Tab-separated table of C-alpha atoms in Angstrom:
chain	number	residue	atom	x	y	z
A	7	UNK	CA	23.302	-46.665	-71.795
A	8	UNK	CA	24.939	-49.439	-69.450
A	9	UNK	CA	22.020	-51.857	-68.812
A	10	UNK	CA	22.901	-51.647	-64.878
A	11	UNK	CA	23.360	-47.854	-64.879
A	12	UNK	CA	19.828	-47.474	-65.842
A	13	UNK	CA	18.762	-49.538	-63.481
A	14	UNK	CA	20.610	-48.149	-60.390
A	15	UNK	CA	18.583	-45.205	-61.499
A	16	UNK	CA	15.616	-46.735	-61.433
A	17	UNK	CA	16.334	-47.987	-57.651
A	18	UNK	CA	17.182	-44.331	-56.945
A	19	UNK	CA	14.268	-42.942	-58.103
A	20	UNK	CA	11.868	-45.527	-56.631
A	21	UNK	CA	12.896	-44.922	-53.012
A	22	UNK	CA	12.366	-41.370	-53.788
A	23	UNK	CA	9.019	-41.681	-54.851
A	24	UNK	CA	8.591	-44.384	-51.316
A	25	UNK	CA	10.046	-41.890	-49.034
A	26	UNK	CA	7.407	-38.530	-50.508
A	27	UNK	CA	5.197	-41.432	-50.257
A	28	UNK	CA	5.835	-41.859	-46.615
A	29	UNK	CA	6.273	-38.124	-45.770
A	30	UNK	CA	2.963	-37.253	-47.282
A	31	UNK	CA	1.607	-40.136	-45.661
A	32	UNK	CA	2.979	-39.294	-41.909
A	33	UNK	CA	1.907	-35.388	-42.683
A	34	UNK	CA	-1.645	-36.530	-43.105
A	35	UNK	CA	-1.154	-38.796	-39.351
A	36	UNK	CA	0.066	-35.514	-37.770
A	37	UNK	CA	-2.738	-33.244	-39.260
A	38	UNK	CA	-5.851	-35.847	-38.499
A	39	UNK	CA	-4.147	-35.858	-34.903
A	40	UNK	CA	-4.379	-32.543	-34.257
A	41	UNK	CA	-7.703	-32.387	-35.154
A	42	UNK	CA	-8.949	-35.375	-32.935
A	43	UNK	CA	-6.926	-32.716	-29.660
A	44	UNK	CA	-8.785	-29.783	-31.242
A	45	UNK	CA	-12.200	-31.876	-31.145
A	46	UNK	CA	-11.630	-33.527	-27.983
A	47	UNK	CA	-10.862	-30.415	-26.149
A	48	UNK	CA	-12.750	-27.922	-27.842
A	49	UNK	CA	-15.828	-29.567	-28.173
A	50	UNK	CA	-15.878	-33.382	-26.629
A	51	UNK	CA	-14.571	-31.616	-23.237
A	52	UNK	CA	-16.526	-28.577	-22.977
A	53	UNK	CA	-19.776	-31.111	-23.354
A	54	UNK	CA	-18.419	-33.499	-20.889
A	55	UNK	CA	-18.478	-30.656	-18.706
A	56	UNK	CA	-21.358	-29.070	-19.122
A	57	UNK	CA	-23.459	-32.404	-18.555
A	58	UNK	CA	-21.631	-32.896	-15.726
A	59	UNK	CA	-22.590	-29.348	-14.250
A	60	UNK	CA	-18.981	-27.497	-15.199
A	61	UNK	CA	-20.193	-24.881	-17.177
A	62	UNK	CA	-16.386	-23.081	-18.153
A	63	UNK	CA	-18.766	-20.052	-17.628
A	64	UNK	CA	-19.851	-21.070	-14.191
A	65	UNK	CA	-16.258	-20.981	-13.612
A	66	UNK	CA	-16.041	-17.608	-14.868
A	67	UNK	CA	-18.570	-16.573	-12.374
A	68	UNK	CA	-17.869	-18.259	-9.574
A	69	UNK	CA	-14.353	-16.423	-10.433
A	70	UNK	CA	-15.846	-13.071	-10.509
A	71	UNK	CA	-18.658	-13.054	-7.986
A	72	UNK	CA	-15.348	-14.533	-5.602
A	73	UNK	CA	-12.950	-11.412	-6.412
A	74	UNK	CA	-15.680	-9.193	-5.798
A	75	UNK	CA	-16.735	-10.499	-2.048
A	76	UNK	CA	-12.777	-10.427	-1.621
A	77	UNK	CA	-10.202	-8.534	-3.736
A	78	UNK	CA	-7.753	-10.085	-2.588
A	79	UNK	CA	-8.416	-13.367	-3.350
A	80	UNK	CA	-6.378	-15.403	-6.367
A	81	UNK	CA	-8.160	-15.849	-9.396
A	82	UNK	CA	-8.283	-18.638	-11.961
A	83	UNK	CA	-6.476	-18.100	-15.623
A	84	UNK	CA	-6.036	-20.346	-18.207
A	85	UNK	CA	-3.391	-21.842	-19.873
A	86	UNK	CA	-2.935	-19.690	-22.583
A	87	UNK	CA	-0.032	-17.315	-24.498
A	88	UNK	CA	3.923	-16.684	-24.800
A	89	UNK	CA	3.561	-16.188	-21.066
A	90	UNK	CA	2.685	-19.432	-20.074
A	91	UNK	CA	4.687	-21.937	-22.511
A	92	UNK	CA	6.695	-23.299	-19.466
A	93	UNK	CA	2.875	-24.313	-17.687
A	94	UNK	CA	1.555	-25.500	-21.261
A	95	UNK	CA	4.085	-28.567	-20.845
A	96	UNK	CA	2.486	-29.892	-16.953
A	97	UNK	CA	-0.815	-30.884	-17.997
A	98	UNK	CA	-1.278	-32.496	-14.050
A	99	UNK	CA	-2.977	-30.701	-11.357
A	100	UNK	CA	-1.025	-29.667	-8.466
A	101	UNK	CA	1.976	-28.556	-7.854
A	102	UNK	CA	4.954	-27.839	-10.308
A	103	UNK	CA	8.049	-25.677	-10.597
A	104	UNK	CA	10.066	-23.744	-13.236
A	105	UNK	CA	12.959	-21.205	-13.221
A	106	UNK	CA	10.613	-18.525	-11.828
A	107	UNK	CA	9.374	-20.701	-9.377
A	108	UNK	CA	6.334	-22.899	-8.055
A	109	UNK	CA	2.404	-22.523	-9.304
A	110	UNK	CA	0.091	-24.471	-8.891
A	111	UNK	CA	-2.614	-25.946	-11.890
A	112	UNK	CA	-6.260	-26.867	-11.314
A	113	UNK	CA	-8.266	-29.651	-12.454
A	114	UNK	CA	-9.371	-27.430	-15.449
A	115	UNK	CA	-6.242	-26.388	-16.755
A	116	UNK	CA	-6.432	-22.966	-14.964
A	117	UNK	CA	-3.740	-21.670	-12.490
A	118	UNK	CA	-3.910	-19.353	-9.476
A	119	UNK	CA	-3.144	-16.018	-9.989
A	120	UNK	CA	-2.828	-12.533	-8.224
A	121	UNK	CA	-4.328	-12.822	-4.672
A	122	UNK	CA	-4.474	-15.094	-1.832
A	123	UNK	CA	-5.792	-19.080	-2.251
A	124	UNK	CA	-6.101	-21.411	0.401
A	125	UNK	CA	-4.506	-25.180	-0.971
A	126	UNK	CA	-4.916	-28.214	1.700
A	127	UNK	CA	-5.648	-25.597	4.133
A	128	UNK	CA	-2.512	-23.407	3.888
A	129	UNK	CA	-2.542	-19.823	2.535
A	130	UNK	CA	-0.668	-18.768	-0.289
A	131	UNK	CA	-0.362	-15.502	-2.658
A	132	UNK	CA	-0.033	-15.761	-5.892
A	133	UNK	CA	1.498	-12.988	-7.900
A	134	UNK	CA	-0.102	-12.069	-11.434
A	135	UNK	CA	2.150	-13.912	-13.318
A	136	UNK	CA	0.612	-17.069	-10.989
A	137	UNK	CA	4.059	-17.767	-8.838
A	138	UNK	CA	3.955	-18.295	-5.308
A	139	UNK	CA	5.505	-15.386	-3.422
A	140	UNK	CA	7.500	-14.997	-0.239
A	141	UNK	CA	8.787	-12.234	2.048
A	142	UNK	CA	5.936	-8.923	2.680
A	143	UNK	CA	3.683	-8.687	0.101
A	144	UNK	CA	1.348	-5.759	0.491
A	145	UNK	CA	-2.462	-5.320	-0.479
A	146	UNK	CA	-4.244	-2.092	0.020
A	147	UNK	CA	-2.492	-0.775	3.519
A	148	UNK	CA	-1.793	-4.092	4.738
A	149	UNK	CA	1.341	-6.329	4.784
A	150	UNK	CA	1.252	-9.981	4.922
A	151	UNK	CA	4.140	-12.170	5.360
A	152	UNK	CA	5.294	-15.388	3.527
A	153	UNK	CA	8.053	-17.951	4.431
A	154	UNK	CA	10.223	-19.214	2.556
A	155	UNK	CA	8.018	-21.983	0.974
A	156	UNK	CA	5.128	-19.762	-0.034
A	157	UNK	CA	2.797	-20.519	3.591
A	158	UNK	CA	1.436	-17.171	4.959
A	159	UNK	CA	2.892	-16.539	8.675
A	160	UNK	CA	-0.040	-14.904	10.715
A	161	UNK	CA	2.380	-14.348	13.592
A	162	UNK	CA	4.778	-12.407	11.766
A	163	UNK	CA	3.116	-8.749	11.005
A	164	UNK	CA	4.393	-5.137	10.007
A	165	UNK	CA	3.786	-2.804	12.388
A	166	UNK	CA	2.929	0.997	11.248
A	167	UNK	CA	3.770	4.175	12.039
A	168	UNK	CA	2.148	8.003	10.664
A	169	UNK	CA	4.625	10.736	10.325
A	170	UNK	CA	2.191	14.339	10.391
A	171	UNK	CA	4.039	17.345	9.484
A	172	UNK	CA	2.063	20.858	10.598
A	173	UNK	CA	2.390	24.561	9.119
A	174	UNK	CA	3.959	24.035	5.947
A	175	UNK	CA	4.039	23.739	2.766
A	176	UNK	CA	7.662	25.655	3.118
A	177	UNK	CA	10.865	25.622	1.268
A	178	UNK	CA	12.100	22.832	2.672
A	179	UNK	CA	9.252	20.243	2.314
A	180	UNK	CA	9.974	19.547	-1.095
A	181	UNK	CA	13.325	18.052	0.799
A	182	UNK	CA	11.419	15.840	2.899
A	183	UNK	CA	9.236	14.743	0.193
A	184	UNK	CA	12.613	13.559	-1.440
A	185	UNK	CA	13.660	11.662	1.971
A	186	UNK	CA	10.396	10.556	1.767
A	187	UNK	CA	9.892	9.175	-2.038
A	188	UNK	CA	13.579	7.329	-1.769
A	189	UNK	CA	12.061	5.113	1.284
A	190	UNK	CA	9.369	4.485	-0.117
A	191	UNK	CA	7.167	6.295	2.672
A	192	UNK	CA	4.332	8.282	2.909
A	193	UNK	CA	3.160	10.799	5.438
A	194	UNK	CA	0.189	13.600	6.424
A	195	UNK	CA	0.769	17.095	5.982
A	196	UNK	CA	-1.467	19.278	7.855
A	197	UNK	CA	-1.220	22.618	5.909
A	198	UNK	CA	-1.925	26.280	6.500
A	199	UNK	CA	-3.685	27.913	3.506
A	200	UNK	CA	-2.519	31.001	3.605
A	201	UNK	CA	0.995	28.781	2.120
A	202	UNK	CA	-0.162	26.779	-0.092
A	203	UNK	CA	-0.512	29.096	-2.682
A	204	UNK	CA	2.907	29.944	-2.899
A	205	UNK	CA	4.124	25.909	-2.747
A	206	UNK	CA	1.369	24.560	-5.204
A	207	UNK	CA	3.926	22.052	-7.714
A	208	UNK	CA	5.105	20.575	-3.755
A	209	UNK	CA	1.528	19.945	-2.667
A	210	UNK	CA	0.757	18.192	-6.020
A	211	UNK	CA	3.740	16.634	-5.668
A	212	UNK	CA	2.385	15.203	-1.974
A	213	UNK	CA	-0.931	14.341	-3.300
A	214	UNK	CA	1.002	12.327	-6.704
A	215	UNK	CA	3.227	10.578	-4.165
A	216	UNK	CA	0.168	9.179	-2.377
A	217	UNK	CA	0.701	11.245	1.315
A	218	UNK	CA	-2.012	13.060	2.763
A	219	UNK	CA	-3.683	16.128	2.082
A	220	UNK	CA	-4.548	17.554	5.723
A	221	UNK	CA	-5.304	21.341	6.681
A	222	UNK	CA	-4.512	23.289	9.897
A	223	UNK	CA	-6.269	26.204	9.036
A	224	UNK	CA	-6.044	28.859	7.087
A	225	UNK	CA	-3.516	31.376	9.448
A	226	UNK	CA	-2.984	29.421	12.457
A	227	UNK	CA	-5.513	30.796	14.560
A	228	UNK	CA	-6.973	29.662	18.266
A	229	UNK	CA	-10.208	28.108	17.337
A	230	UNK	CA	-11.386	28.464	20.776
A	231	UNK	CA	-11.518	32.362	20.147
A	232	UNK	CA	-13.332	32.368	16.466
A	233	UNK	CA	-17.143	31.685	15.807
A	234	UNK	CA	-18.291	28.645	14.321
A	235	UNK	CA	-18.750	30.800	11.199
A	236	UNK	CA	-15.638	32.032	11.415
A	237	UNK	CA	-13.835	28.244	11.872
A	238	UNK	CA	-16.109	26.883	8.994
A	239	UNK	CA	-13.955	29.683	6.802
A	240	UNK	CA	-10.490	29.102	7.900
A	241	UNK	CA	-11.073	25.235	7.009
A	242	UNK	CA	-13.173	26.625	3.380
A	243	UNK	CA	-10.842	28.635	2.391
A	244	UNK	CA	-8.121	26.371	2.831
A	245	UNK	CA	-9.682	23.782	1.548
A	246	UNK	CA	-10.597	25.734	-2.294
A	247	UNK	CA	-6.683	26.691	-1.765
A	248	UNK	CA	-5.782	22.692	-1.606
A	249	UNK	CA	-8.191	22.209	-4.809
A	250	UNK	CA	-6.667	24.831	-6.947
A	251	UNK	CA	-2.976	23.607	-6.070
A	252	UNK	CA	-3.879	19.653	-6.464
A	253	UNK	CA	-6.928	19.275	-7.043
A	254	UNK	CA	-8.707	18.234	-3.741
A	255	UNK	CA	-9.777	19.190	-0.583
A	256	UNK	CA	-8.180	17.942	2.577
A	257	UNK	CA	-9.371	14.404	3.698
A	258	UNK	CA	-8.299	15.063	7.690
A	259	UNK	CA	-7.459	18.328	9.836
A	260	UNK	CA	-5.890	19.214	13.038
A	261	UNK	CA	-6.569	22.163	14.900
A	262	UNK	CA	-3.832	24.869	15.513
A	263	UNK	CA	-2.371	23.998	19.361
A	264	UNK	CA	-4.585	21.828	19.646
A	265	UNK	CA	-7.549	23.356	20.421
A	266	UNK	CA	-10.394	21.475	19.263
A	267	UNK	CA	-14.006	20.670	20.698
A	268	UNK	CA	-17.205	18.581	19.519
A	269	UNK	CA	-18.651	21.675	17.989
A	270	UNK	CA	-15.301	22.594	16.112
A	271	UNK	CA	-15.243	19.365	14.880
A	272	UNK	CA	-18.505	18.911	13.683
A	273	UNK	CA	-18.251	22.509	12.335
A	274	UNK	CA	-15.644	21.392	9.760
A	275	UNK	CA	-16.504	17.991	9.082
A	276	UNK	CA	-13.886	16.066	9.181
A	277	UNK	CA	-12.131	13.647	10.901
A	278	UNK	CA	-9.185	15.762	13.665
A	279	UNK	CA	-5.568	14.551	14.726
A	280	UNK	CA	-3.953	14.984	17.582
A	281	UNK	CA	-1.031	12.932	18.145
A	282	UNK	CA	0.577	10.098	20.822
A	283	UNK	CA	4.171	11.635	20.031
A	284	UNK	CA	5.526	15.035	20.159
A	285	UNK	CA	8.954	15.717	18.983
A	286	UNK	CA	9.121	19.389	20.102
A	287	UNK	CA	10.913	20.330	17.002
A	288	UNK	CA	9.283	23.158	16.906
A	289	UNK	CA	10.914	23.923	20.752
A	290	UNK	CA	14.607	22.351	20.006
A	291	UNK	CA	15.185	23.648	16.194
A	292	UNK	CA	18.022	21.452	16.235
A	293	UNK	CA	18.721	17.875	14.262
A	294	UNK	CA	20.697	16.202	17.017
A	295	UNK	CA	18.090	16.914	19.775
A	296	UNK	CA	14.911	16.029	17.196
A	297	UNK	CA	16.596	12.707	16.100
A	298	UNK	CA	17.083	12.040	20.191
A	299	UNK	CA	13.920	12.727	20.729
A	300	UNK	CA	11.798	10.301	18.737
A	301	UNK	CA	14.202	7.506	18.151
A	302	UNK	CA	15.688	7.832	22.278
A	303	UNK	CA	13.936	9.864	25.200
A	304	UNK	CA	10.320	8.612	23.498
A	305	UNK	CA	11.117	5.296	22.071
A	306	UNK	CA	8.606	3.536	24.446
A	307	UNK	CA	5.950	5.427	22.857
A	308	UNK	CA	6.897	4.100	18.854
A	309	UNK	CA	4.847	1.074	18.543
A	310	UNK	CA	2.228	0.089	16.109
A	311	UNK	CA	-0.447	2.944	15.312
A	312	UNK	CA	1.670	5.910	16.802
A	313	UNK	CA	1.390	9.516	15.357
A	314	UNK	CA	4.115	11.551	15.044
A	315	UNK	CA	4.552	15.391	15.216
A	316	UNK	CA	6.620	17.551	13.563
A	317	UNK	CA	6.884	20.312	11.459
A	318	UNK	CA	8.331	20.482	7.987
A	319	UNK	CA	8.732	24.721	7.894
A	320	UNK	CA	11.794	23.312	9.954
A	321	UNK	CA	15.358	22.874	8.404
A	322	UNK	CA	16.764	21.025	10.941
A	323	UNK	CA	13.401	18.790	11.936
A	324	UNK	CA	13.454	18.088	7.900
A	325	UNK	CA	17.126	17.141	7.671
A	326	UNK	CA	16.619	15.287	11.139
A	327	UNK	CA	14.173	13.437	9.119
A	328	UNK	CA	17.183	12.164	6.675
A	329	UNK	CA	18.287	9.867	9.990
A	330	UNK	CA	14.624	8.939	11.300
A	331	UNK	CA	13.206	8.294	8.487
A	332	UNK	CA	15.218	5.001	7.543
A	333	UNK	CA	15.924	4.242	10.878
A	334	UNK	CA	11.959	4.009	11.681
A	335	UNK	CA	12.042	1.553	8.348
A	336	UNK	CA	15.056	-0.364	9.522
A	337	UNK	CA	13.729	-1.215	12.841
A	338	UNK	CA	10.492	-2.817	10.893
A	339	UNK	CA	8.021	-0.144	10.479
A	340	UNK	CA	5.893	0.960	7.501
A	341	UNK	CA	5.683	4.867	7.268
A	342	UNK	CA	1.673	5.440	6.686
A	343	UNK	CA	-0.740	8.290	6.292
A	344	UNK	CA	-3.471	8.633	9.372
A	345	UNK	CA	-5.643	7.537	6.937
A	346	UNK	CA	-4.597	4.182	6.223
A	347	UNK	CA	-3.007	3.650	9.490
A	348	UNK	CA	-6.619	4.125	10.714
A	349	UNK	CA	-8.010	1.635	7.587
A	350	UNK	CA	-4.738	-0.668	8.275
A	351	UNK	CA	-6.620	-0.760	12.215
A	352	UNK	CA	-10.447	-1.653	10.706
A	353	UNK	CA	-11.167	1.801	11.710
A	354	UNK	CA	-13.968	3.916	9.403
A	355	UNK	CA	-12.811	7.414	10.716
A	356	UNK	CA	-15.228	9.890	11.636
A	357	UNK	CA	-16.273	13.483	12.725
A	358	UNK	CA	-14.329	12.834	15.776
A	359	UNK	CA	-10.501	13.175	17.599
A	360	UNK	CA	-8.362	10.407	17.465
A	361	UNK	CA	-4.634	10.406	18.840
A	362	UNK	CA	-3.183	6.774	18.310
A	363	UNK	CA	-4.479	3.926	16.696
A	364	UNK	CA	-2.675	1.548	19.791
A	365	UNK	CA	-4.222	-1.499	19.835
A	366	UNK	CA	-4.933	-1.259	23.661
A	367	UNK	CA	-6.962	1.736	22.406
A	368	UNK	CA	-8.641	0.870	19.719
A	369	UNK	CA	-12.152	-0.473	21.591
A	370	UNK	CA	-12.447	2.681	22.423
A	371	UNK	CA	-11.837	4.432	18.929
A	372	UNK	CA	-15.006	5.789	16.846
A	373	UNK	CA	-15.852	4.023	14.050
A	374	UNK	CA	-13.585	0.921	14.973
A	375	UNK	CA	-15.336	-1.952	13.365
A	376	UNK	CA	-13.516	-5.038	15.489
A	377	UNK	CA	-10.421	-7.200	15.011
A	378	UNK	CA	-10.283	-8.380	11.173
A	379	UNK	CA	-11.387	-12.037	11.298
A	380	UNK	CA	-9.731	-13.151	8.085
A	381	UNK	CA	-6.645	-14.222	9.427
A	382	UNK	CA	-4.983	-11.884	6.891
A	383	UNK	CA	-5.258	-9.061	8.699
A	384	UNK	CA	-3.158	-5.661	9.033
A	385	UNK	CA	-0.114	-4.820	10.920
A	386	UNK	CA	0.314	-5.507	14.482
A	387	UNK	CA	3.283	-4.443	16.476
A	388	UNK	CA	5.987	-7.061	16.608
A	389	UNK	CA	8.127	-5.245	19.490
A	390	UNK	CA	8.111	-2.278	21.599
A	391	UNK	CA	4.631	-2.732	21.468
A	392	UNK	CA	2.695	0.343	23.743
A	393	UNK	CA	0.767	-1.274	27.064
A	394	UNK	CA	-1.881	1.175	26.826
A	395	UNK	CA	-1.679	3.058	29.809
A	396	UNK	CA	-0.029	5.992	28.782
A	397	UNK	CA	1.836	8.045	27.065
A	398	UNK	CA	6.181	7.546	27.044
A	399	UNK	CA	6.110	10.188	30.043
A	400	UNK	CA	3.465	8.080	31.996
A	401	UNK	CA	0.540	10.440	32.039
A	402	UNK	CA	-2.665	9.330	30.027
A	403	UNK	CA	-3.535	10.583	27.295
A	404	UNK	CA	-7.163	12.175	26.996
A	405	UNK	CA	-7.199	12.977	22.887
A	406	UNK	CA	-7.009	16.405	24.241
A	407	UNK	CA	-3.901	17.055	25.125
A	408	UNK	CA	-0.572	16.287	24.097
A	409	UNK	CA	1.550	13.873	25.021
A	410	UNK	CA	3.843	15.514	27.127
A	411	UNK	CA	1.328	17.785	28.651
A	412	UNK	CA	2.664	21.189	26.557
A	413	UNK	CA	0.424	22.371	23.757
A	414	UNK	CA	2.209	23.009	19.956
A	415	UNK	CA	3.450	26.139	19.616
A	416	UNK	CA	3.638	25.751	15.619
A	417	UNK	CA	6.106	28.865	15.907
A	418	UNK	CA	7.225	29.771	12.709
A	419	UNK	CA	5.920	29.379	8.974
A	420	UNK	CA	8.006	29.487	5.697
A	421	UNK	CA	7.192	33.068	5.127
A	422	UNK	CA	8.868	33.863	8.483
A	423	UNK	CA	5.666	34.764	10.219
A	424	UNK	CA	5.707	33.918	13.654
A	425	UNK	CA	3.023	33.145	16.356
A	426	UNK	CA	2.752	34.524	19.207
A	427	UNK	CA	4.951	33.447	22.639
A	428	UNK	CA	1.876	32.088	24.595
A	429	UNK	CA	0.642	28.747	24.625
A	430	UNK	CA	-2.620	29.336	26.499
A	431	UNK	CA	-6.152	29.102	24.866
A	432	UNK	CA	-5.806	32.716	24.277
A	433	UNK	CA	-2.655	33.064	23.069
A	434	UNK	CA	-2.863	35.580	19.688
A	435	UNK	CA	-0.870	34.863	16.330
A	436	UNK	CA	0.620	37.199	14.669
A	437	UNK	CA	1.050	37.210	10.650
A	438	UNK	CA	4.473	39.587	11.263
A	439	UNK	CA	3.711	41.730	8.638
């Protein structure tokens, strides 16, 4: 073999040996590297903090005990997962942005996460994935809104509004459940017993969809002319009627026309409903003259903690509902049950009437437990706001009475029964059989 052939290959297979040589040797510098991280931070760090009184556990528990005095507030979560590659890469504290938007890292390598966190003394919520969000965010029954850079806004608030439908279930509450579930709304049905047997999948349905379970009874009868004995039954029976269909009794009632007292109430135990707004669709049976009657002749009384009346045994107050319904929503209410209109309001309801959850009335309200002093606070009317004195028509309202003075006929129900022509204490219903 050519002397310098031989030792061109000789060349060639000496740098080959250099550069394993080199690749072995830079393999071993990247392996005793990642052990000096892993050391430092799982087990130099860790010490460091626990002599210095961070205990990662305290953290945990100072995390914990904080979510459980307030469930709303953020939470801490590590670094850690597919989730979080785009935080793994900001190792600062503070403030830092990606494509999905800003979050904010702790000393600790933790990040804020779904709930509220004060930072330099301005409010934020955090969603789970630990971004800062904007716009209405809702927790529980209450709305809080968030401009545009994340700061919560406690001058901007949702106001509320509960719907309450009497008589049914009928065939055409399944309908307003629809108009209902594409809003995203929610609303108290105050049902007769003697129906619900024949509409059990639409009360489920109501009770899945998150709206109220209520009862009016079991016949729609003047409670003012029945014994105690005899009241406690009409609400029994109607309730083991509600539990069969979904599963649970009514939370709430309302007496038929109205007619309630102390003794009825505490007969029944639970907490009654009158309203602060009567449509009369039980008197107009007609969609033009329900829509004009809410949203036009009684628009002073929609405000913030108004109850509404209507009946959903009613084809045109249910299609009326197709118009008011979104329009309610598109002038900046939130469609509610009583229930959390009343929680929404610091109210704890009890054995007692209430009408309106106004905030001119609320002092007055049982079981109101004062304004909520954590600045994050439920809905508050932002316009058309009632004054509290009175009702749209001017005269006060007592929790007695309706608002327009007349009493609730409730005169028809989906079986085509029909009660009887007189309003008076002793009017008489009639099943029509």
């Amino acid at each position: 073999m050519d002397r310098k052939v031989y030792k061109e290959r000789m060349r060639r297979k000496q740098r080959q040996l250099r550069m394993r040589r080199y690749m072995r040797l830079g393999t071993y510098a990247v392996g005793i590297v990642l052990v000096m991280v892993f050391v430092i931070r799982g087990v130099i760090l860790p010490i460091v903090h626990s002599l210095g009184g961070n205990e990662p556990n305290e953290t945990v528990e100072v995390q914990a005990q904080t979510a459980e005095a307030d469930p709303n507030a953020a939470i801490r979560q590590p670094l850690k997962g597919q989730g979080d590659l785009t935080k793994t890469s900001e190792l600062t504290p503070g403030w830092h942005e990606d494509e999905n938007g800003r979050w904010y890292q702790n000393a600790d390598h933790t990040y804020y996460a779904g709930g509220f966190q004060e930072i330099d003394g301005v409010t934020y919520c955090f969603s789970d994935n630990g971004y800062v969000q904007t716009g209405w965010v809702s927790k529980g029954v209450k709305d809080y809104y968030f401009n545009e850079d994340g700061s919560y806004n406690p001058e901007k608030r949702r106001s509320m509004i509960a719907m309450t439908f009497d008589d049914g279930p009928g065939q055409y509450t399944d309908t307003l459940l629809d108009i209902l579930e594409e809003n995203n709304a929610r609303a108290t049905f105050f049902m007769l017993g003697q129906n619900v047997g024949y509409y059990q999948d639409t009360v489920k349905r109501m009770a899945d969809m998150g709206c109220e379970i209520g009862s009016h009874s079991w016949d729609h009868p003047n409670l003012y002319n029945l014994s105690l004995e005899d009241v406690a039954k009409q609400f029994s029976d109607t309730d083991n009627a509600l539990i069969e269909a979904c599963g649970q009794a009514a939370t709430v009632a309302r007496a038929p026309y109205g007619n309630e007292s102390e003794d009825i109430i505490n007969t029944v135990g639970k907490p009654f409903f009158m309203w602060s707004l009567d449509s009369l669709d039980w008197s107009y049976k007609d969609v033009d003259l329900d829509y004009q009657s809410i949203m036009v002749d009684n628009s002073s009384s929609l405000s913030d903690g108004t109850i509404i009346l209507m009946h959903d045994i009613h084809e045109a107050s249910v299609e009326a509902c197709k118009r008011i319904i979104p329009d309610l929503i598109a002038q900046g209410y939130k469609l509610v049950t009583v229930s959390e209109l009343a929680e929404a309001k610091n109210v704890s309801l009890q054995y007692a009437s209430y009408n309106n959850f106004w905030d001119s009335y609320l002092e007055g309200l049982p079981g109101y437990q004062g304004s909520d002093d954590s600045g994050l606070s439920g809905s508050e009317s932002t316009e058309g706001e009632d004054s509290g004195d009175g009702i749209s028509d001017g005269t006060e309202d007592s929790g007695d009475e309706i608002s327009d003075g007349t009493e609730d006929s409730d005169e028809d129900i989906s079986d085509g029964s029909d009660y009887g022509d007189s309003f008076e204490d002793g009017a008489e219903y009639s099943d029509g059989e």
